[in-house]
Short mmCIF file of N, CA and C in Angstrom, two decimals:
data_model
loop_
_atom_site.label_atom_id
_atom_site.label_comp_id
_atom_site.label_asym_id
_atom_site.label_seq_id
_atom_site.Cartn_x
_atom_site.Cartn_y
_atom_site.Cartn_z
N MET A 568 -4.41 -7.95 -3.74
CA MET A 568 -5.47 -9.11 -5.11
C MET A 568 -5.54 -11.20 -4.57
N ASP A 569 -4.68 -11.18 -3.09
CA ASP A 569 -4.75 -12.71 -3.04
C ASP A 569 -4.99 -13.07 -1.64
N ARG A 570 -4.27 -12.18 -0.48
CA ARG A 570 -3.67 -12.59 1.22
C ARG A 570 -5.69 -11.64 1.31
N ALA A 571 -5.71 -9.86 0.83
CA ALA A 571 -7.44 -9.77 1.43
C ALA A 571 -8.32 -10.26 1.13
N GLY A 572 -8.44 -10.75 -0.31
CA GLY A 572 -9.36 -10.29 -1.47
C GLY A 572 -10.22 -9.23 -1.55
N VAL A 573 -9.92 -7.93 -1.95
CA VAL A 573 -11.22 -7.38 -2.44
C VAL A 573 -11.58 -7.53 -3.59
N ARG A 574 -12.50 -6.68 -2.12
CA ARG A 574 -14.27 -6.05 -4.18
C ARG A 574 -14.89 -5.43 -4.06
N ALA A 575 -15.79 -5.57 -4.35
CA ALA A 575 -16.17 -4.65 -4.09
C ALA A 575 -17.45 -4.17 -3.47
N GLY A 576 -18.08 -3.07 -2.85
CA GLY A 576 -18.49 -2.68 -1.41
C GLY A 576 -17.53 -2.72 -0.25
N GLN A 577 -15.68 -2.90 -0.41
CA GLN A 577 -15.44 -2.94 0.76
C GLN A 577 -15.09 -1.60 0.71
N LYS A 578 -14.45 -0.97 2.11
CA LYS A 578 -13.64 -0.17 2.52
C LYS A 578 -11.93 -0.39 2.37
N VAL A 579 -11.88 0.20 2.10
CA VAL A 579 -9.79 -0.18 1.57
C VAL A 579 -9.04 1.18 2.10
N LEU A 580 -8.58 0.50 3.49
CA LEU A 580 -7.40 2.01 3.52
C LEU A 580 -5.64 1.59 3.41
N VAL A 581 -4.84 2.06 2.49
CA VAL A 581 -3.67 1.69 2.21
C VAL A 581 -3.06 3.03 2.74
N HIS A 582 -2.03 2.16 3.41
CA HIS A 582 -1.09 3.54 4.35
C HIS A 582 0.48 3.12 2.97
N GLY A 583 0.59 5.13 2.92
CA GLY A 583 1.60 5.08 1.92
C GLY A 583 1.28 5.07 0.92
N GLY A 584 0.48 5.60 0.44
CA GLY A 584 -0.83 5.52 -0.62
C GLY A 584 -0.57 6.30 -1.81
N ALA A 585 1.01 6.96 -2.09
CA ALA A 585 1.36 7.40 -2.80
C ALA A 585 2.89 7.21 -2.96
N GLY A 586 3.42 6.52 -2.35
CA GLY A 586 4.08 5.43 -2.58
C GLY A 586 4.81 4.58 -4.06
N GLY A 587 5.58 3.78 -4.13
CA GLY A 587 5.49 3.03 -4.97
C GLY A 587 4.22 2.20 -4.80
N VAL A 588 5.20 1.54 -4.09
CA VAL A 588 3.93 0.12 -3.63
C VAL A 588 2.15 0.73 -3.42
N GLY A 589 2.38 1.40 -3.10
CA GLY A 589 1.07 2.26 -2.68
C GLY A 589 -0.08 2.69 -3.59
N SER A 590 0.58 3.34 -4.51
CA SER A 590 0.10 3.71 -5.63
C SER A 590 -0.46 2.90 -6.20
N VAL A 591 0.26 1.58 -6.64
CA VAL A 591 -0.34 0.44 -6.55
C VAL A 591 -1.52 -0.35 -5.83
N ALA A 592 -1.14 -0.21 -5.17
CA ALA A 592 -2.39 -1.15 -4.03
C ALA A 592 -3.70 -0.18 -4.29
N VAL A 593 -4.17 1.50 -4.82
CA VAL A 593 -4.67 1.80 -4.91
C VAL A 593 -5.47 1.42 -6.01
N GLN A 594 -4.94 1.31 -6.28
CA GLN A 594 -4.91 0.92 -7.93
C GLN A 594 -5.79 0.41 -8.47
N ILE A 595 -4.74 -1.27 -7.27
CA ILE A 595 -6.29 -2.16 -7.44
C ILE A 595 -7.05 -2.55 -6.81
N ALA A 596 -7.50 -1.82 -5.76
CA ALA A 596 -8.42 -2.05 -4.89
C ALA A 596 -9.54 -0.95 -5.54
N ALA A 597 -9.37 0.31 -6.44
CA ALA A 597 -10.20 0.41 -7.02
C ALA A 597 -11.07 0.06 -8.31
N ALA A 598 -9.80 -0.85 -8.35
CA ALA A 598 -10.07 -1.80 -10.04
C ALA A 598 -10.74 -2.64 -9.85
N ARG A 599 -10.85 -2.99 -8.30
CA ARG A 599 -12.01 -4.80 -8.19
C ARG A 599 -13.12 -4.04 -7.18
N GLY A 600 -12.99 -2.53 -7.64
CA GLY A 600 -14.83 -2.17 -6.99
C GLY A 600 -15.23 -1.54 -5.43
N ALA A 601 -12.99 -1.85 -5.06
CA ALA A 601 -14.26 -0.40 -3.42
C ALA A 601 -13.48 0.52 -2.93
N GLU A 602 -14.36 1.14 -2.08
CA GLU A 602 -13.56 2.20 -1.37
C GLU A 602 -12.85 2.33 -1.25
N VAL A 603 -12.14 3.10 -1.36
CA VAL A 603 -10.56 3.17 -1.35
C VAL A 603 -10.10 4.54 -0.60
N PHE A 604 -9.45 4.72 1.16
CA PHE A 604 -8.09 5.57 1.78
C PHE A 604 -7.34 5.37 1.15
N ALA A 605 -6.41 6.87 0.58
CA ALA A 605 -5.01 6.46 1.46
C ALA A 605 -4.42 7.47 2.56
N THR A 606 -3.32 6.89 3.50
CA THR A 606 -3.21 8.17 3.94
C THR A 606 -1.55 8.62 3.27
N ALA A 607 -1.82 9.77 3.39
CA ALA A 607 -0.84 10.39 2.34
C ALA A 607 -0.23 12.24 3.19
N SER A 608 0.92 12.33 3.04
CA SER A 608 1.72 13.65 3.44
C SER A 608 0.62 14.54 3.09
N ALA A 609 -0.09 15.64 3.71
CA ALA A 609 -1.14 17.51 2.95
C ALA A 609 -0.05 17.60 0.99
N ALA A 610 0.93 17.23 1.18
CA ALA A 610 2.01 18.40 -0.12
C ALA A 610 0.87 16.29 -0.86
N ARG A 611 0.70 15.16 -1.01
CA ARG A 611 1.09 14.76 -1.54
C ARG A 611 -0.82 14.03 -1.84
N THR A 612 -1.65 14.30 -0.77
CA THR A 612 -2.94 14.47 -1.92
C THR A 612 -3.13 13.92 -2.70
N PRO A 613 -3.13 15.54 -2.74
CA PRO A 613 -3.91 15.68 -4.46
C PRO A 613 -3.21 14.28 -5.74
N LEU A 614 -1.97 13.82 -5.71
CA LEU A 614 -1.41 12.87 -5.93
C LEU A 614 -1.97 11.73 -5.58
N VAL A 615 -3.39 11.21 -4.40
CA VAL A 615 -3.60 9.91 -4.15
C VAL A 615 -5.22 10.67 -4.42
N GLN A 616 -5.31 11.86 -4.87
CA GLN A 616 -6.84 10.93 -5.41
C GLN A 616 -7.02 11.37 -6.55
N ARG A 617 -6.68 11.17 -7.15
CA ARG A 617 -5.84 11.05 -8.40
C ARG A 617 -6.00 9.66 -9.06
N LEU A 618 -4.96 9.13 -8.49
CA LEU A 618 -5.01 7.50 -8.32
C LEU A 618 -6.25 6.78 -7.78
N GLY A 619 -7.97 7.67 -7.25
CA GLY A 619 -8.37 6.55 -7.24
C GLY A 619 -9.12 6.93 -5.69
N ALA A 620 -8.17 7.70 -4.64
CA ALA A 620 -8.44 7.28 -3.48
C ALA A 620 -8.56 8.35 -2.79
N VAL A 621 -10.51 8.21 -1.69
CA VAL A 621 -10.08 9.82 -0.83
C VAL A 621 -8.65 9.79 -0.03
N PRO A 622 -8.23 10.55 -0.16
CA PRO A 622 -7.32 10.90 0.93
C PRO A 622 -6.45 10.97 2.34
N ILE A 623 -6.27 10.65 3.22
CA ILE A 623 -6.66 10.75 4.38
C ILE A 623 -4.93 12.16 4.87
N ASP A 624 -4.21 12.91 4.98
CA ASP A 624 -3.04 14.36 5.64
C ASP A 624 -3.42 12.95 6.90
N TYR A 625 -1.49 11.67 6.73
CA TYR A 625 -1.88 11.52 8.21
C TYR A 625 -0.76 12.56 8.99
N THR A 626 -0.48 13.32 8.89
CA THR A 626 0.38 14.76 9.74
C THR A 626 -0.40 15.11 10.50
N SER A 627 -1.35 15.34 10.31
CA SER A 627 -2.62 16.36 10.92
C SER A 627 -3.69 15.43 11.46
N VAL A 628 -4.08 14.04 11.61
CA VAL A 628 -5.26 13.59 10.68
C VAL A 628 -4.88 12.32 12.41
N PRO A 629 -5.65 12.03 13.06
CA PRO A 629 -5.22 10.50 14.07
C PRO A 629 -6.45 9.35 13.29
N VAL A 630 -5.32 8.09 13.76
CA VAL A 630 -6.65 7.56 13.73
C VAL A 630 -7.34 7.24 13.92
N GLU A 631 -7.86 7.24 14.74
CA GLU A 631 -9.29 6.98 15.99
C GLU A 631 -10.15 8.92 15.46
N ARG A 632 -9.62 9.31 14.59
CA ARG A 632 -10.60 10.33 14.05
C ARG A 632 -10.84 10.05 12.41
N TYR A 633 -9.92 9.33 11.44
CA TYR A 633 -10.43 9.61 9.90
C TYR A 633 -11.37 7.97 10.07
N VAL A 634 -10.82 7.03 11.09
CA VAL A 634 -11.30 5.80 11.74
C VAL A 634 -13.44 6.48 12.09
N ALA A 635 -13.33 7.51 12.23
CA ALA A 635 -14.81 7.54 12.91
C ALA A 635 -15.06 8.81 11.46
N GLU A 636 -14.38 9.36 10.75
CA GLU A 636 -15.13 10.32 9.30
C GLU A 636 -15.57 9.46 8.46
N HIS A 637 -14.80 7.66 8.58
CA HIS A 637 -15.22 7.41 6.74
C HIS A 637 -15.76 5.97 6.82
N THR A 638 -15.26 5.49 8.30
CA THR A 638 -16.21 3.91 8.21
C THR A 638 -17.41 4.16 10.04
N GLY A 639 -17.94 5.59 10.27
CA GLY A 639 -18.70 5.55 11.46
C GLY A 639 -18.41 5.33 12.54
N GLY A 640 -16.45 4.92 12.77
CA GLY A 640 -16.14 4.68 13.85
C GLY A 640 -16.22 2.76 13.39
N ALA A 641 -16.66 1.58 12.54
CA ALA A 641 -16.19 0.60 12.01
C ALA A 641 -15.73 0.50 11.90
N GLY A 642 -14.47 1.17 11.22
CA GLY A 642 -13.21 0.48 10.77
C GLY A 642 -13.36 0.05 9.21
N PHE A 643 -11.74 -0.74 8.77
CA PHE A 643 -11.98 -0.85 7.77
C PHE A 643 -11.66 -2.12 7.41
N ASP A 644 -12.63 -2.26 6.11
CA ASP A 644 -12.52 -4.02 5.40
C ASP A 644 -11.38 -4.09 6.27
N ILE A 645 -10.56 -3.93 4.84
CA ILE A 645 -9.24 -4.59 4.73
C ILE A 645 -8.14 -2.66 4.96
N VAL A 646 -7.16 -3.70 5.52
CA VAL A 646 -5.59 -2.34 5.45
C VAL A 646 -5.14 -2.80 5.71
N PHE A 647 -3.45 -2.12 4.17
CA PHE A 647 -3.05 -2.32 3.77
C PHE A 647 -1.22 -2.00 4.42
N ASP A 648 -0.49 -2.59 4.26
CA ASP A 648 0.56 -1.62 5.18
C ASP A 648 1.68 -1.51 4.56
N THR A 649 2.38 -0.52 3.95
CA THR A 649 3.48 0.22 2.99
C THR A 649 3.95 0.50 4.26
N VAL A 650 4.19 0.88 4.78
CA VAL A 650 5.63 1.93 6.02
C VAL A 650 6.70 0.79 6.85
N GLY A 651 5.28 -0.11 7.46
CA GLY A 651 5.42 -0.51 8.37
C GLY A 651 6.24 0.38 9.90
N GLY A 652 5.84 -0.20 11.11
CA GLY A 652 6.71 0.30 12.21
C GLY A 652 5.50 1.25 12.88
N PRO A 653 5.30 1.97 13.53
CA PRO A 653 4.10 1.89 14.40
C PRO A 653 2.40 2.89 13.22
N VAL A 654 2.88 2.33 11.85
CA VAL A 654 1.93 2.46 10.96
C VAL A 654 1.57 1.13 10.69
N LEU A 655 1.73 0.32 10.95
CA LEU A 655 1.57 -1.83 11.49
C LEU A 655 0.55 -1.24 12.34
N ASP A 656 0.80 -0.57 13.26
CA ASP A 656 0.88 -0.95 14.82
C ASP A 656 -1.01 0.50 13.92
N ALA A 657 -0.69 1.44 13.93
CA ALA A 657 -1.98 2.05 13.18
C ALA A 657 -3.15 1.60 12.98
N SER A 658 -2.58 0.02 12.09
CA SER A 658 -3.31 -0.38 10.37
C SER A 658 -4.54 -1.90 12.31
N PHE A 659 -3.86 -2.10 13.34
CA PHE A 659 -4.41 -2.55 14.03
C PHE A 659 -5.18 -2.51 14.60
N GLU A 660 -5.83 -0.62 14.89
CA GLU A 660 -6.32 0.34 15.83
C GLU A 660 -7.41 0.17 14.00
N ALA A 661 -6.78 0.35 12.59
CA ALA A 661 -8.62 0.48 11.85
C ALA A 661 -8.60 0.04 11.62
N VAL A 662 -8.51 -1.03 11.16
CA VAL A 662 -9.65 -2.58 11.21
C VAL A 662 -11.18 -2.71 11.30
N ARG A 663 -11.78 -2.99 10.74
CA ARG A 663 -13.00 -3.54 10.79
C ARG A 663 -13.06 -4.23 12.26
N THR A 664 -13.83 -4.85 13.08
CA THR A 664 -14.11 -5.42 14.13
C THR A 664 -14.41 -6.77 13.40
N CYS A 665 -14.45 -8.30 13.67
CA CYS A 665 -14.56 -9.49 13.53
C CYS A 665 -14.43 -9.39 11.95
N THR A 666 -14.58 -8.59 10.36
CA THR A 666 -14.02 -9.15 9.85
C THR A 666 -12.97 -8.52 8.68
N GLY A 667 -12.34 -7.55 9.34
CA GLY A 667 -11.97 -6.95 9.11
C GLY A 667 -9.73 -7.59 8.61
N HIS A 668 -9.54 -7.79 8.21
CA HIS A 668 -8.02 -7.54 7.79
C HIS A 668 -6.65 -6.69 7.30
N VAL A 669 -6.60 -7.42 8.06
CA VAL A 669 -5.09 -6.36 7.86
C VAL A 669 -3.77 -6.82 6.71
N VAL A 670 -3.54 -6.04 5.78
CA VAL A 670 -2.00 -6.63 5.30
C VAL A 670 -0.82 -6.33 4.87
N SER A 671 0.09 -6.21 5.52
CA SER A 671 1.38 -5.74 5.47
C SER A 671 2.87 -6.22 4.25
N ALA A 672 3.34 -5.48 3.84
CA ALA A 672 4.93 -5.69 3.27
C ALA A 672 5.46 -5.23 4.07
N LEU A 673 5.58 -4.66 5.95
CA LEU A 673 6.77 -4.24 6.40
C LEU A 673 6.29 -4.29 7.99
N GLY A 674 6.65 -6.03 8.48
CA GLY A 674 5.49 -6.43 9.38
C GLY A 674 6.45 -6.46 10.57
N TRP A 675 8.57 -6.36 9.60
CA TRP A 675 9.17 -6.51 10.81
C TRP A 675 9.01 -5.70 12.06
N GLY A 676 9.62 -6.78 13.42
CA GLY A 676 10.12 -5.48 15.24
C GLY A 676 9.31 -6.24 15.38
N THR A 677 8.27 -5.45 16.74
CA THR A 677 8.20 -5.80 17.51
C THR A 677 6.88 -4.35 17.34
N HIS A 678 5.48 -5.49 17.95
CA HIS A 678 4.33 -4.98 18.00
C HIS A 678 3.42 -5.60 18.40
N ALA A 679 2.18 -4.83 19.50
CA ALA A 679 2.05 -5.51 19.79
C ALA A 679 0.23 -5.57 18.97
N LEU A 680 0.18 -7.03 19.71
CA LEU A 680 -1.32 -7.74 18.85
C LEU A 680 -2.68 -7.22 19.37
N ALA A 681 -2.77 -7.33 20.53
CA ALA A 681 -3.93 -6.39 21.29
C ALA A 681 -5.06 -6.26 20.70
N PRO A 682 -4.54 -4.49 19.80
CA PRO A 682 -5.54 -4.54 19.74
C PRO A 682 -6.49 -5.00 18.06
N LEU A 683 -5.37 -5.57 17.90
CA LEU A 683 -6.34 -6.42 16.37
C LEU A 683 -6.67 -7.50 17.19
N SER A 684 -6.48 -8.61 18.32
CA SER A 684 -7.37 -9.50 18.90
C SER A 684 -8.42 -8.91 19.31
N PHE A 685 -7.82 -7.92 19.45
CA PHE A 685 -9.37 -6.88 21.03
C PHE A 685 -10.68 -6.99 19.14
N ARG A 686 -10.14 -6.57 18.98
CA ARG A 686 -10.65 -6.75 17.46
C ARG A 686 -11.62 -7.47 16.19
N ALA A 687 -10.60 -9.70 16.31
CA ALA A 687 -10.80 -10.68 16.54
C ALA A 687 -10.90 -10.25 14.84
N ALA A 688 -9.38 -9.41 14.58
CA ALA A 688 -8.83 -8.97 12.98
C ALA A 688 -8.06 -10.29 12.69
N THR A 689 -7.61 -10.08 11.48
CA THR A 689 -6.86 -10.71 11.06
C THR A 689 -5.57 -9.96 9.94
N TYR A 690 -4.35 -11.33 10.09
CA TYR A 690 -2.53 -10.79 9.97
C TYR A 690 -2.79 -11.34 8.78
N SER A 691 -1.88 -10.96 7.89
CA SER A 691 -0.98 -11.77 6.28
C SER A 691 -0.31 -10.75 7.17
N GLY A 692 1.54 -11.33 6.43
CA GLY A 692 2.41 -10.34 6.16
C GLY A 692 2.32 -10.96 4.85
N ILE A 693 3.28 -10.55 4.60
CA ILE A 693 3.07 -10.87 2.40
C ILE A 693 4.78 -10.54 2.32
N PHE A 694 5.63 -11.24 2.21
CA PHE A 694 7.71 -10.79 1.77
C PHE A 694 7.54 -11.62 -0.01
N THR A 695 6.96 -10.17 -1.14
CA THR A 695 7.11 -11.15 -2.51
C THR A 695 7.70 -11.34 -2.90
N LEU A 696 9.21 -11.85 -1.92
CA LEU A 696 10.19 -12.35 -3.55
C LEU A 696 10.43 -13.56 -2.35
N LEU A 697 10.25 -14.20 -1.45
CA LEU A 697 9.85 -15.40 -1.02
C LEU A 697 9.78 -16.27 -2.24
N PRO A 698 8.55 -16.15 -3.32
CA PRO A 698 8.85 -17.70 -4.24
C PRO A 698 9.94 -17.69 -4.95
N MET A 699 10.90 -16.72 -5.59
CA MET A 699 11.30 -16.06 -6.14
C MET A 699 12.47 -16.23 -6.04
N LEU A 700 13.00 -16.31 -4.34
CA LEU A 700 13.61 -16.55 -4.36
C LEU A 700 14.47 -18.09 -3.51
N THR A 701 12.36 -19.11 -2.81
CA THR A 701 12.28 -19.79 -3.07
C THR A 701 12.62 -20.81 -3.54
N GLY A 702 11.47 -21.13 -4.53
CA GLY A 702 10.71 -21.70 -5.01
C GLY A 702 9.23 -22.31 -5.29
N ARG A 703 9.09 -21.76 -3.99
CA ARG A 703 8.08 -21.95 -3.37
C ARG A 703 7.84 -20.72 -3.34
N GLY A 704 5.84 -21.36 -4.47
CA GLY A 704 5.47 -20.45 -4.32
C GLY A 704 5.00 -19.42 -5.85
N ARG A 705 5.99 -20.61 -5.87
CA ARG A 705 5.87 -19.22 -7.56
C ARG A 705 4.46 -19.28 -8.60
N GLU A 706 4.24 -20.86 -8.90
CA GLU A 706 3.30 -20.56 -9.51
C GLU A 706 2.49 -19.80 -9.01
N HIS A 707 1.76 -19.99 -7.99
CA HIS A 707 0.51 -18.78 -8.29
C HIS A 707 1.01 -17.29 -7.89
N HIS A 708 2.35 -16.70 -7.85
CA HIS A 708 2.79 -15.86 -8.20
C HIS A 708 3.17 -15.15 -8.85
N GLY A 709 3.18 -15.87 -9.74
CA GLY A 709 2.60 -15.70 -11.30
C GLY A 709 1.32 -16.03 -11.52
N GLU A 710 0.59 -16.06 -11.45
CA GLU A 710 -1.07 -16.12 -11.29
C GLU A 710 -1.09 -14.64 -10.83
N ILE A 711 -0.94 -13.89 -9.76
CA ILE A 711 -1.08 -13.34 -9.20
C ILE A 711 -0.64 -11.84 -10.13
N LEU A 712 0.45 -11.65 -10.93
CA LEU A 712 1.37 -11.28 -11.20
C LEU A 712 0.42 -11.33 -13.39
N ARG A 713 -0.39 -12.49 -13.16
CA ARG A 713 -0.85 -12.11 -14.61
C ARG A 713 -2.39 -11.61 -14.46
N GLU A 714 -2.89 -11.45 -13.59
CA GLU A 714 -3.87 -10.99 -12.99
C GLU A 714 -3.39 -9.62 -12.84
N ALA A 715 -2.34 -8.54 -12.62
CA ALA A 715 -1.92 -7.89 -12.52
C ALA A 715 -1.07 -6.98 -13.66
N ALA A 716 -0.97 -7.70 -14.03
CA ALA A 716 -0.62 -7.62 -15.94
C ALA A 716 -2.10 -7.25 -16.38
N ALA A 717 -2.99 -8.16 -16.24
CA ALA A 717 -4.38 -7.87 -17.37
C ALA A 717 -4.69 -6.44 -16.74
N LEU A 718 -4.94 -5.87 -15.56
CA LEU A 718 -5.15 -5.12 -15.17
C LEU A 718 -4.94 -3.52 -16.07
N VAL A 719 -3.46 -3.98 -16.20
CA VAL A 719 -2.83 -2.83 -16.99
C VAL A 719 -2.74 -3.34 -17.91
N ASP A 720 -3.24 -3.85 -18.98
CA ASP A 720 -3.94 -4.18 -19.95
C ASP A 720 -4.89 -2.85 -20.38
N GLU A 721 -6.03 -3.57 -19.50
CA GLU A 721 -7.20 -2.97 -19.50
C GLU A 721 -7.76 -1.08 -19.33
N GLY A 722 -5.75 -0.89 -19.01
CA GLY A 722 -5.67 0.50 -18.03
C GLY A 722 -5.99 1.20 -17.23
N LYS A 723 -6.33 -0.65 -15.99
CA LYS A 723 -6.19 0.26 -15.22
C LYS A 723 -5.46 0.42 -13.35
N LEU A 724 -4.83 -0.28 -13.81
CA LEU A 724 -2.91 -0.47 -13.63
C LEU A 724 -1.89 -0.08 -13.89
N ARG A 725 -1.97 1.73 -13.80
CA ARG A 725 0.06 1.98 -14.07
C ARG A 725 1.08 1.92 -13.36
N PRO A 726 1.89 2.09 -13.40
CA PRO A 726 3.64 1.94 -12.79
C PRO A 726 3.11 3.86 -12.17
N LEU A 727 3.57 4.12 -11.30
CA LEU A 727 3.35 6.06 -10.98
C LEU A 727 5.07 5.87 -10.82
N LEU A 728 5.61 6.80 -11.79
CA LEU A 728 7.30 7.06 -12.09
C LEU A 728 6.98 7.97 -11.76
N ASP A 729 8.51 8.69 -11.10
CA ASP A 729 8.27 10.33 -10.31
C ASP A 729 9.20 10.65 -11.62
N GLY A 730 8.86 11.17 -11.93
CA GLY A 730 9.38 12.70 -13.86
C GLY A 730 10.58 13.11 -13.12
N THR A 731 11.06 13.57 -12.34
CA THR A 731 12.77 13.86 -12.54
C THR A 731 13.81 12.55 -12.72
N ARG A 732 14.67 12.64 -13.86
CA ARG A 732 14.67 11.27 -14.62
C ARG A 732 16.29 11.44 -13.84
N TYR A 733 17.18 10.76 -13.66
CA TYR A 733 18.23 10.48 -12.99
C TYR A 733 19.03 9.80 -13.23
N THR A 734 20.70 10.09 -14.70
CA THR A 734 21.46 9.47 -14.72
C THR A 734 22.92 8.63 -13.69
N PRO A 735 23.80 7.22 -13.89
CA PRO A 735 24.74 7.35 -12.74
C PRO A 735 25.35 8.40 -11.79
N ALA A 736 26.04 8.90 -12.92
CA ALA A 736 25.70 10.57 -11.81
C ALA A 736 25.24 11.15 -11.03
N ASP A 737 24.31 10.77 -10.82
CA ASP A 737 22.88 11.31 -9.87
C ASP A 737 22.37 10.22 -9.26
N VAL A 738 23.28 9.06 -9.20
CA VAL A 738 22.71 8.54 -7.61
C VAL A 738 22.00 9.33 -6.68
N ALA A 739 23.30 9.73 -5.93
CA ALA A 739 23.20 10.33 -4.82
C ALA A 739 22.03 11.16 -4.55
N ASP A 740 21.70 12.44 -6.11
CA ASP A 740 20.79 13.47 -5.36
C ASP A 740 18.90 12.45 -5.96
N ALA A 741 18.77 11.07 -6.15
CA ALA A 741 17.98 10.09 -6.45
C ALA A 741 17.94 9.29 -5.54
N GLN A 742 18.82 9.47 -4.70
CA GLN A 742 18.85 8.49 -3.00
C GLN A 742 17.96 9.17 -1.59
N ARG A 743 18.46 10.56 -2.52
CA ARG A 743 18.22 11.79 -1.28
C ARG A 743 16.70 13.08 -1.60
N SER A 744 16.43 11.70 -2.95
CA SER A 744 14.68 12.36 -3.30
C SER A 744 13.96 10.52 -2.55
N VAL A 745 14.76 10.15 -2.65
CA VAL A 745 13.64 8.87 -1.41
C VAL A 745 13.40 8.74 -0.05
N GLU A 746 15.00 8.51 0.04
CA GLU A 746 15.23 9.61 1.27
C GLU A 746 13.92 10.35 2.33
N SER A 747 14.42 11.52 1.68
CA SER A 747 13.53 12.41 1.49
C SER A 747 12.22 12.42 1.22
N GLY A 748 11.45 11.28 1.30
CA GLY A 748 10.25 11.04 0.21
C GLY A 748 9.62 12.63 -0.38
N THR A 749 10.40 13.15 -0.86
CA THR A 749 10.07 13.91 -2.51
C THR A 749 9.60 13.62 -3.43
N ALA A 750 9.82 12.30 -4.10
CA ALA A 750 10.00 10.93 -5.43
C ALA A 750 7.88 10.96 -5.21
N ASP A 751 7.87 10.72 -6.19
CA ASP A 751 6.47 10.93 -6.77
C ASP A 751 6.28 9.39 -7.47
N GLY A 752 6.35 8.31 -6.32
CA GLY A 752 5.99 6.77 -7.12
C GLY A 752 7.87 6.33 -6.97
N LYS A 753 8.02 5.25 -8.14
CA LYS A 753 8.71 5.10 -8.33
C LYS A 753 10.16 5.47 -9.13
N VAL A 754 11.97 6.08 -8.31
CA VAL A 754 12.63 6.77 -8.81
C VAL A 754 13.30 5.81 -9.85
N VAL A 755 13.69 6.31 -11.34
CA VAL A 755 14.13 6.32 -11.74
C VAL A 755 16.20 6.63 -12.60
N VAL A 756 16.49 4.90 -12.60
CA VAL A 756 17.28 6.05 -12.71
C VAL A 756 18.57 5.27 -14.16
N ASP A 757 18.17 6.33 -15.37
CA ASP A 757 18.73 5.95 -16.67
C ASP A 757 20.44 5.20 -16.96
N VAL A 758 20.48 3.46 -17.39
CA VAL A 758 21.42 3.28 -17.33
C VAL A 758 21.52 3.17 -18.50
N GLU A 759 22.91 3.47 -19.07
CA GLU A 759 22.66 3.62 -21.00
C GLU A 759 23.94 2.42 -20.68
N PRO A 760 23.82 1.66 -22.39
CA PRO A 760 25.02 -0.05 -21.67
C PRO A 760 25.81 1.07 -22.91
#
């Protein structure tokens, strides 16, 4: 919403579109009128489609192929990486030349910037906890959250919660669900007072 200025007419790629953060990104981009694409495993492509994105099975379709297929080889206007590691590197290869922008919530590690530089594209790393931890930018962070709340009120944004309910006694099972990637969205552990 903030760093990339997503708007109607843009092609947006969300890596990890079936996850808790990715599912929100898909919905926000769609609400702003963008044409949204999202990577997910084959088992999760129906979920991504229900959220409003064209699914891309990252396990079987290489970057070059989905860039060619969905953008005519031009690249995506915005690529949002919620996975990190090699997926951030793939984001640099998938972004549009000259005007493209990559946003990552997990930009840690060592990454080759040459593919991004050769495209003359831009990159933003985000750390949403920074305003809460330091106080800097807190007012602006509040503006972003109010905009997201308005989308919720309009029915254009809903959190994706895994259907399995866990109790404190099931925390190990909940953790395994997250680690294995089988959870559909955020995992909830119900704690009664």
